[in-house]
XYZ file of C-alpha atoms in Angstrom:
130
model
C 49.466 73.427 114.241
C 50.167 69.770 112.586
C 50.920 72.051 109.034
C 53.291 73.379 111.140
C 55.007 70.234 113.319
C 54.962 68.443 109.374
C 57.284 71.481 107.985
C 59.408 71.456 110.908
C 59.310 67.378 110.404
C 60.222 67.787 106.969
C 63.048 70.617 107.789
C 64.647 68.095 110.146
C 64.463 64.961 108.589
C 66.000 66.645 105.036
C 68.987 68.060 107.371
C 69.051 64.398 109.088
C 69.875 63.106 105.427
C 71.888 65.575 104.520
C 74.281 64.942 107.397
C 74.623 61.203 107.454
C 74.442 60.653 103.405
C 77.838 63.067 103.023
C 79.593 60.268 104.780
C 79.191 57.135 102.408
C 81.676 56.257 99.772
C 80.786 57.428 96.366
C 80.001 60.970 97.455
C 81.168 63.778 95.353
C 83.539 65.473 97.963
C 87.208 64.423 98.073
C 89.399 63.162 100.208
C 92.265 65.339 101.665
C 95.280 63.418 102.523
C 97.747 64.456 106.033
C 100.142 65.219 103.715
C 97.987 67.900 101.691
C 97.217 69.991 105.039
C 101.254 69.485 105.975
C 102.112 70.791 102.301
C 99.485 73.210 101.077
C 99.686 73.875 97.510
C 101.617 77.045 96.740
C 98.344 79.057 95.719
C 96.868 78.181 98.888
C 98.868 80.383 100.339
C 97.856 83.539 98.566
C 94.340 83.832 99.757
C 96.034 84.562 103.225
C 96.014 88.308 103.797
C 99.189 89.596 105.710
C 98.793 91.786 108.466
C 100.978 93.479 110.454
C 100.781 96.118 113.403
C 102.745 99.247 114.607
C 101.945 100.275 117.883
C 102.209 104.152 118.482
C 103.100 104.355 122.367
C 105.061 106.992 124.172
C 105.609 109.318 121.729
C 107.505 106.546 119.394
C 106.184 104.341 116.279
C 106.642 100.530 117.507
C 108.779 99.125 115.818
C 110.354 102.109 114.548
C 111.541 99.775 111.357
C 109.292 97.075 110.344
C 109.929 94.686 107.268
C 107.150 93.586 105.160
C 105.924 91.509 102.178
C 104.435 93.619 99.120
C 100.493 94.332 99.661
C 100.738 93.058 103.695
C 98.539 95.417 105.543
C 99.898 97.189 108.296
C 97.412 98.642 110.986
C 98.796 101.564 113.370
C 97.504 101.377 116.468
C 97.661 104.343 118.545
C 97.705 103.456 122.645
C 99.591 106.671 123.325
C 97.969 109.277 125.490
C 97.584 111.990 122.569
C 96.218 112.024 118.498
C 99.115 111.131 116.486
C 99.205 110.654 112.264
C 101.379 109.045 109.803
C 102.742 110.971 107.056
C 105.024 109.865 104.707
C 108.081 111.632 103.774
C 107.309 112.174 100.337
C 103.888 113.633 101.850
C 101.867 111.136 99.182
C 100.684 109.011 101.817
C 99.266 110.132 105.263
C 96.528 109.467 107.299
C 93.654 111.495 109.204
C 94.436 112.231 112.746
C 94.530 108.933 114.935
C 92.761 109.445 117.856
C 93.768 107.688 121.368
C 92.567 103.765 121.017
C 92.307 104.127 117.152
C 94.092 102.965 114.239
C 94.454 103.606 110.407
C 95.231 101.336 108.008
C 97.499 101.407 105.240
C 98.513 98.553 102.315
C 101.975 98.374 101.827
C 102.913 98.348 97.894
C 105.849 100.080 98.268
C 108.494 101.552 101.075
C 107.717 104.218 103.307
C 109.418 106.178 105.372
C 107.115 108.407 107.517
C 106.826 110.481 110.544
C 103.964 111.772 113.083
C 103.141 115.346 111.379
C 102.027 116.429 115.316
C 105.308 115.432 116.465
C 108.043 115.453 113.936
C 110.663 113.237 115.910
C 108.821 110.509 116.312
C 110.065 108.563 112.755
C 109.466 105.487 111.311
C 110.126 103.130 108.398
C 108.010 100.472 106.538
C 110.419 98.552 104.178
C 109.227 96.163 101.126
C 111.332 92.716 101.689
C 112.988 91.747 98.354
């Protein structure tokens, strides 16, 4: 029993040492100014993934025209009462059937005009910002 207690005590002591020693002057953790947080370096913005959503509801894509930056992830979410799909006009990009309350994800590297091949009157576009 003493061995178990000693193991826990050593672990707790080590943890406390690390917690309290990191805040002292002279440590190797760089300080970050308030200005740096308000104005991050341009490279910081590249690490943030951009995501946008197209809702499928009442036999429509909403929004019908979506403007995004290149590389944005677009999630098509089916909130309608029937299944749909997303098929590009050139038929090079297409989803499987998207069941009710399911979704399909696509990364927008090019603009795309699309429709639901099950319900061809449902039309939409994803356009890449200049």
